[in-house]
Amino acid sequence: MKRYAVRIAYPGDRFFGSQVQPGLRTVEGQVLQDLQLVTKQDAGSLDVRFSSRTDKGVSALGNVLALSTDMDIRTLLKAVNANSRDVFYTGYAEVGEDFNPRHASARTYRYTIPRCDDPESLGRNARLFVGEHDFKRFCRPDGKPTVLTVDSVEAQPFGEGVILTFRARYFLWNMIRRMTGALLDIDAGSRTPEDISRALEGEDICFGMADPGFLVLEKVEYPGIEFSKADPSTFEGRLSECRDAASAALSFFESLRSTIRT
């Protein structure tokens, strides 16, 4: 039996987060259902492990899982892509038995802010988080050490708003949403950049938490591992259906806005 790292994508609004929760539809539950349907293996022999946990509403373009199987991986991914609901299996790499997907060298997240009053200032304030800090005030505590290093935060103009890209070896629970919430508080005038600095120095300051629907796990990196692309022909039809549905929804709301304004 061989061990593989598999790259997956999914829209967060279709799931109650990534981890299995009894009675709720989750990414892990869908993945296990997909894999068991095709491989006929039980969950124990598949030994599926995820790189990163994502909360309800958070999407992924490049989350990574590890699995064990005797099936040819290209055949396996072709089959699951033809049958899966809302999970796209986009790449693969053979790895050693000791591969742990949690031990990534870097993770990149993207947060889209559709509108803000001062994108340039927001980008400048975002860089306050770069470097080693204690992020205790910018996470949901779960027992893990809160001192870590954020490698970079980049801000790119996007229409009336901005796209923030965060990169670090790992992030704490709710950390990006809380950092972004602090930046939005500043943009709204309810907080100042000095409040971020004081919170990073340990002062007990509370900030808002940004909406999960605008957060995407973009990429997870591992030293020495290059992912081969899965055959895209098996999910092109599904992508077209998703694009058509999104276009129809956008058309409806644009028409509604026009109706309201006339």
CSV table of C-alpha atoms in Angstrom, one decimal:
chain,number,residue,atom,x,y,z
A,1,MET,CA,0.0,0.0,0.0
A,2,LYS,CA,1.3,3.5,-1.0
A,3,ARG,CA,1.0,6.8,0.8
A,4,TYR,CA,0.0,9.9,-1.1
A,5,ALA,CA,-0.5,13.6,-0.5
A,6,VAL,CA,-3.5,14.9,-2.3
A,7,ARG,CA,-4.4,18.5,-2.9
A,8,ILE,CA,-8.1,19.4,-2.6
A,9,ALA,CA,-10.3,22.5,-3.2
A,10,TYR,CA,-13.8,23.2,-1.9
A,11,PRO,CA,-16.3,26.1,-1.4
A,12,GLY,CA,-16.7,26.7,2.3
A,13,ASP,CA,-20.4,27.6,2.2
A,14,ARG,CA,-21.3,24.0,1.3
A,15,PHE,CA,-19.8,22.5,4.5
A,16,PHE,CA,-19.9,22.9,8.3
A,17,GLY,CA,-16.1,23.1,8.4
A,18,SER,CA,-13.5,20.6,7.5
A,19,GLN,CA,-13.4,18.3,10.5
A,20,VAL,CA,-16.0,15.5,11.0
A,21,GLN,CA,-18.9,16.5,13.2
A,22,PRO,CA,-21.7,14.0,13.9
A,23,GLY,CA,-24.9,14.9,12.0
A,24,LEU,CA,-23.3,17.7,10.0
A,25,ARG,CA,-21.9,17.7,6.4
A,26,THR,CA,-18.1,18.4,6.6
A,27,VAL,CA,-15.2,18.3,4.1
A,28,GLU,CA,-13.6,15.3,5.9
A,29,GLY,CA,-16.9,13.4,5.8
A,30,GLN,CA,-17.4,14.1,2.1
A,31,VAL,CA,-13.8,13.0,1.4
A,32,LEU,CA,-14.2,9.7,3.3
A,33,GLN,CA,-17.5,9.1,1.5
A,34,ASP,CA,-15.8,9.7,-1.9
A,35,LEU,CA,-12.8,7.6,-1.2
A,36,GLN,CA,-14.7,4.7,0.4
A,37,LEU,CA,-17.1,4.6,-2.6
A,38,VAL,CA,-14.2,4.2,-5.1
A,39,THR,CA,-11.6,2.2,-3.2
A,40,LYS,CA,-13.9,0.0,-1.1
A,41,GLN,CA,-11.5,0.5,1.7
A,42,ASP,CA,-12.6,1.3,5.3
A,43,ALA,CA,-11.6,4.5,7.0
A,44,GLY,CA,-8.9,2.8,9.1
A,45,SER,CA,-7.0,1.5,6.1
A,46,LEU,CA,-7.3,4.8,4.2
A,47,ASP,CA,-5.8,6.6,7.2
A,48,VAL,CA,-6.9,10.1,5.9
A,49,ARG,CA,-5.1,13.0,7.6
A,50,PHE,CA,-5.6,16.7,6.9
A,51,SER,CA,-3.0,19.4,6.8
A,52,SER,CA,-5.2,22.3,7.9
A,53,ARG,CA,-8.5,22.7,9.7
A,54,THR,CA,-11.0,25.2,8.1
A,55,ASP,CA,-14.0,26.6,9.9
A,56,LYS,CA,-17.6,26.7,8.6
A,57,GLY,CA,-17.7,29.0,5.6
A,58,VAL,CA,-14.0,29.0,4.9
A,59,SER,CA,-13.0,27.8,1.4
A,60,ALA,CA,-9.8,26.1,0.2
A,61,LEU,CA,-8.0,26.1,-3.1
A,62,GLY,CA,-5.0,24.1,-1.8
A,63,ASN,CA,-5.7,22.2,1.4
A,64,VAL,CA,-3.8,18.9,1.5
A,65,LEU,CA,-4.7,15.5,2.9
A,66,ALA,CA,-2.7,12.2,3.1
A,67,LEU,CA,-4.2,8.8,2.4
A,68,SER,CA,-3.0,5.2,1.9
A,69,THR,CA,-4.2,3.0,-1.0
A,70,ASP,CA,-3.3,0.2,-3.4
A,71,MET,CA,-5.2,1.9,-6.3
A,72,ASP,CA,-3.4,3.8,-9.0
A,73,ILE,CA,-3.6,7.3,-7.8
A,74,ARG,CA,-4.5,8.8,-11.2
A,75,THR,CA,-7.4,6.3,-11.6
A,76,LEU,CA,-8.5,7.0,-8.0
A,77,LEU,CA,-8.6,10.8,-8.5
A,78,LYS,CA,-10.3,10.5,-11.8
A,79,ALA,CA,-13.1,8.4,-10.2
A,80,VAL,CA,-13.6,10.6,-7.1
A,81,ASN,CA,-13.6,13.8,-9.2
A,82,ALA,CA,-16.4,12.2,-11.4
A,83,ASN,CA,-18.5,11.4,-8.3
A,84,SER,CA,-17.8,13.9,-5.6
A,85,ARG,CA,-20.1,16.6,-4.5
A,86,ASP,CA,-18.3,19.9,-3.9
A,87,VAL,CA,-14.8,18.6,-3.3
A,88,PHE,CA,-12.3,18.9,-6.2
A,89,TYR,CA,-9.2,16.7,-6.1
A,90,THR,CA,-6.6,18.7,-8.0
A,91,GLY,CA,-3.2,17.2,-7.4
A,92,TYR,CA,-1.1,14.4,-5.9
A,93,ALA,CA,2.3,13.3,-4.9
A,94,GLU,CA,3.7,10.0,-3.6
A,95,VAL,CA,5.1,10.4,-0.1
A,96,GLY,CA,6.8,8.3,2.6
A,97,GLU,CA,4.9,6.4,5.2
A,98,ASP,CA,6.1,8.9,7.8
A,99,PHE,CA,4.6,11.9,6.0
A,100,ASN,CA,2.5,14.1,8.3
A,101,PRO,CA,0.5,16.7,6.4
A,102,ARG,CA,0.4,18.9,9.5
A,103,HIS,CA,4.1,19.5,9.2
A,104,ALA,CA,4.0,22.0,6.4
A,105,SER,CA,6.8,24.5,5.7
A,106,ALA,CA,4.3,27.3,4.9
A,107,ARG,CA,0.6,28.0,4.6
A,108,THR,CA,-0.9,30.8,2.6
A,109,TYR,CA,-4.4,32.3,3.2
A,110,ARG,CA,-6.2,35.0,1.2
A,111,TYR,CA,-8.8,37.3,2.6
A,112,THR,CA,-10.9,39.4,0.3
A,113,ILE,CA,-12.3,42.7,1.7
A,114,PRO,CA,-14.8,43.9,-0.9
A,115,ARG,CA,-14.9,47.5,0.3
A,116,CYS,CA,-12.8,49.6,2.6
A,117,ASP,CA,-12.4,53.3,3.1
A,118,ASP,CA,-8.6,53.5,2.8
A,119,PRO,CA,-7.0,50.4,1.2
A,120,GLU,CA,-3.5,51.9,1.3
A,121,SER,CA,-3.7,52.5,5.0
A,122,LEU,CA,-5.2,49.1,5.6
A,123,GLY,CA,-2.3,47.4,3.8
A,124,ARG,CA,0.2,49.4,5.8
A,125,ASN,CA,-1.5,48.5,9.1
A,126,ALA,CA,-1.6,44.8,8.1
A,127,ARG,CA,2.2,44.7,8.1
A,128,LEU,CA,2.1,45.3,11.8
A,129,PHE,CA,1.5,41.6,12.1
A,130,VAL,CA,4.7,40.6,10.3
A,131,GLY,CA,7.4,39.0,12.4
A,132,GLU,CA,7.4,37.1,15.7
A,133,HIS,CA,4.7,38.2,18.1
A,134,ASP,CA,2.4,36.8,20.8
A,135,PHE,CA,-0.9,36.4,19.0
A,136,LYS,CA,-2.9,35.6,22.2
A,137,ARG,CA,-5.3,38.5,21.5
A,138,PHE,CA,-5.8,37.4,17.9
A,139,CYS,CA,-6.9,33.8,18.2
A,140,ARG,CA,-9.4,31.5,19.9
A,141,PRO,CA,-7.3,29.7,22.6
A,142,ASP,CA,-7.0,26.0,22.2
A,143,GLY,CA,-4.0,25.2,24.3
A,144,LYS,CA,-1.3,25.8,21.6
A,145,PRO,CA,1.6,28.2,22.1
A,146,THR,CA,0.5,31.7,20.9
A,147,VAL,CA,4.0,33.0,20.0
A,148,LEU,CA,4.7,32.5,16.3
A,149,THR,CA,6.1,34.2,13.2
A,150,VAL,CA,4.1,35.6,10.4
A,151,ASP,CA,6.4,35.6,7.3
A,152,SER,CA,4.5,38.2,5.3
A,153,VAL,CA,1.2,40.0,4.8
A,154,GLU,CA,0.6,41.5,1.4
A,155,ALA,CA,-2.2,43.9,0.3
A,156,GLN,CA,-3.4,44.0,-3.3
A,157,PRO,CA,-6.0,46.5,-4.5
A,158,PHE,CA,-9.3,44.8,-5.6
A,159,GLY,CA,-12.0,47.0,-6.9
A,160,GLU,CA,-13.2,49.1,-4.0
A,161,GLY,CA,-11.4,46.9,-1.5
A,162,VAL,CA,-8.3,44.9,-1.0
A,163,ILE,CA,-7.1,41.3,-1.0
A,164,LEU,CA,-4.9,40.4,2.0
A,165,THR,CA,-2.5,37.5,1.6
A,166,PHE,CA,-1.0,36.0,4.8
A,167,ARG,CA,1.9,33.5,4.8
A,168,ALA,CA,3.3,31.6,7.8
A,169,ARG,CA,4.3,28.1,8.8
A,170,TYR,CA,1.0,27.8,10.6
A,171,PHE,CA,-1.8,30.0,12.1
A,172,LEU,CA,-3.8,29.7,15.2
A,173,TRP,CA,-7.5,29.1,15.4
A,174,ASN,CA,-9.5,32.1,14.1
A,175,MET,CA,-6.2,34.0,13.8
A,176,ILE,CA,-6.6,35.4,10.3
A,177,ARG,CA,-10.2,36.4,10.9
A,178,ARG,CA,-9.3,38.2,14.1
A,179,MET,CA,-6.3,40.0,12.5
A,180,THR,CA,-8.5,41.0,9.6
A,181,GLY,CA,-11.3,42.1,12.0
A,182,ALA,CA,-8.8,44.4,13.8
A,183,LEU,CA,-7.9,46.0,10.4
A,184,LEU,CA,-11.6,46.5,9.6
A,185,ASP,CA,-12.1,48.0,13.0
A,186,ILE,CA,-9.4,50.5,12.2
A,187,ASP,CA,-10.8,51.2,8.8
A,188,ALA,CA,-14.2,51.9,10.4
A,189,GLY,CA,-12.6,54.3,12.9
A,190,SER,CA,-13.4,52.3,16.1
A,191,ARG,CA,-9.8,51.3,16.7
A,192,THR,CA,-6.3,52.6,15.9
A,193,PRO,CA,-3.1,51.0,14.6
A,194,GLU,CA,-1.7,51.6,18.1
A,195,ASP,CA,-4.3,49.3,19.5
A,196,ILE,CA,-2.9,46.4,17.4
A,197,SER,CA,0.6,47.2,18.6
A,198,ARG,CA,-0.5,47.2,22.2
A,199,ALA,CA,-2.4,44.0,21.8
A,200,LEU,CA,0.6,42.3,20.3
A,201,GLU,CA,2.6,43.4,23.4
A,202,GLY,CA,0.0,41.7,25.6
A,203,GLU,CA,-2.6,44.3,26.4
A,204,ASP,CA,-6.1,42.9,26.7
A,205,ILE,CA,-7.8,44.5,23.7
A,206,CYS,CA,-10.8,43.0,21.9
A,207,PHE,CA,-11.3,43.3,18.2
A,208,GLY,CA,-14.1,42.1,15.8
A,209,MET,CA,-13.8,38.9,13.9
A,210,ALA,CA,-14.1,39.0,10.1
A,211,ASP,CA,-16.7,37.0,8.1
A,212,PRO,CA,-15.4,33.5,7.3
A,213,GLY,CA,-17.0,33.6,3.8
A,214,PHE,CA,-14.2,35.8,2.4
A,215,LEU,CA,-11.4,33.6,3.6
A,216,VAL,CA,-9.6,31.0,1.4
A,217,LEU,CA,-6.8,28.6,2.2
A,218,GLU,CA,-4.8,29.2,-0.9
A,219,LYS,CA,-1.7,26.9,-0.6
A,220,VAL,CA,0.1,24.5,1.7
A,221,GLU,CA,3.8,23.9,1.0
A,222,TYR,CA,6.2,21.1,1.8
A,223,PRO,CA,9.9,21.0,1.3
A,224,GLY,CA,10.9,18.7,-1.6
A,225,ILE,CA,7.3,17.8,-2.6
A,226,GLU,CA,6.0,18.7,-6.0
A,227,PHE,CA,2.3,18.0,-6.8
A,228,SER,CA,1.3,16.5,-10.2
A,229,LYS,CA,-2.0,17.8,-11.6
A,230,ALA,CA,-5.0,15.6,-11.6
A,231,ASP,CA,-6.8,15.0,-14.9
A,232,PRO,CA,-9.0,18.2,-15.2
A,233,SER,CA,-11.4,16.6,-17.7
A,234,THR,CA,-13.3,14.8,-14.9
A,235,PHE,CA,-14.3,18.0,-13.1
A,236,GLU,CA,-14.6,20.5,-15.9
A,237,GLY,CA,-18.3,19.8,-16.2
A,238,ARG,CA,-18.8,20.4,-12.5
A,239,LEU,CA,-16.8,23.7,-12.7
A,240,SER,CA,-19.0,24.9,-15.5
A,241,GLU,CA,-22.1,24.1,-13.5
A,242,CYS,CA,-20.7,26.1,-10.5
A,243,ARG,CA,-19.8,29.1,-12.7
A,244,ASP,CA,-23.3,29.1,-14.3
A,245,ALA,CA,-24.9,29.0,-10.9
A,246,ALA,CA,-22.7,31.9,-9.7
A,247,SER,CA,-23.4,33.9,-12.8
A,248,ALA,CA,-27.2,33.4,-12.4
A,249,ALA,CA,-27.0,34.5,-8.7
A,250,LEU,CA,-25.0,37.6,-9.6
A,251,SER,CA,-27.4,38.5,-12.4
A,252,PHE,CA,-30.3,38.2,-10.0
A,253,PHE,CA,-28.7,40.6,-7.4
A,254,GLU,CA,-27.6,43.0,-10.1
A,255,SER,CA,-31.2,43.1,-11.4
A,256,LEU,CA,-32.5,43.5,-7.8
A,257,ARG,CA,-30.2,46.5,-7.2
A,258,SER,CA,-31.4,48.1,-10.5
A,259,THR,CA,-35.0,47.5,-9.5
A,260,ILE,CA,-34.6,49.1,-6.1
A,261,ARG,CA,-32.8,52.1,-7.5
A,262,THR,CA,-35.3,52.9,-10.3
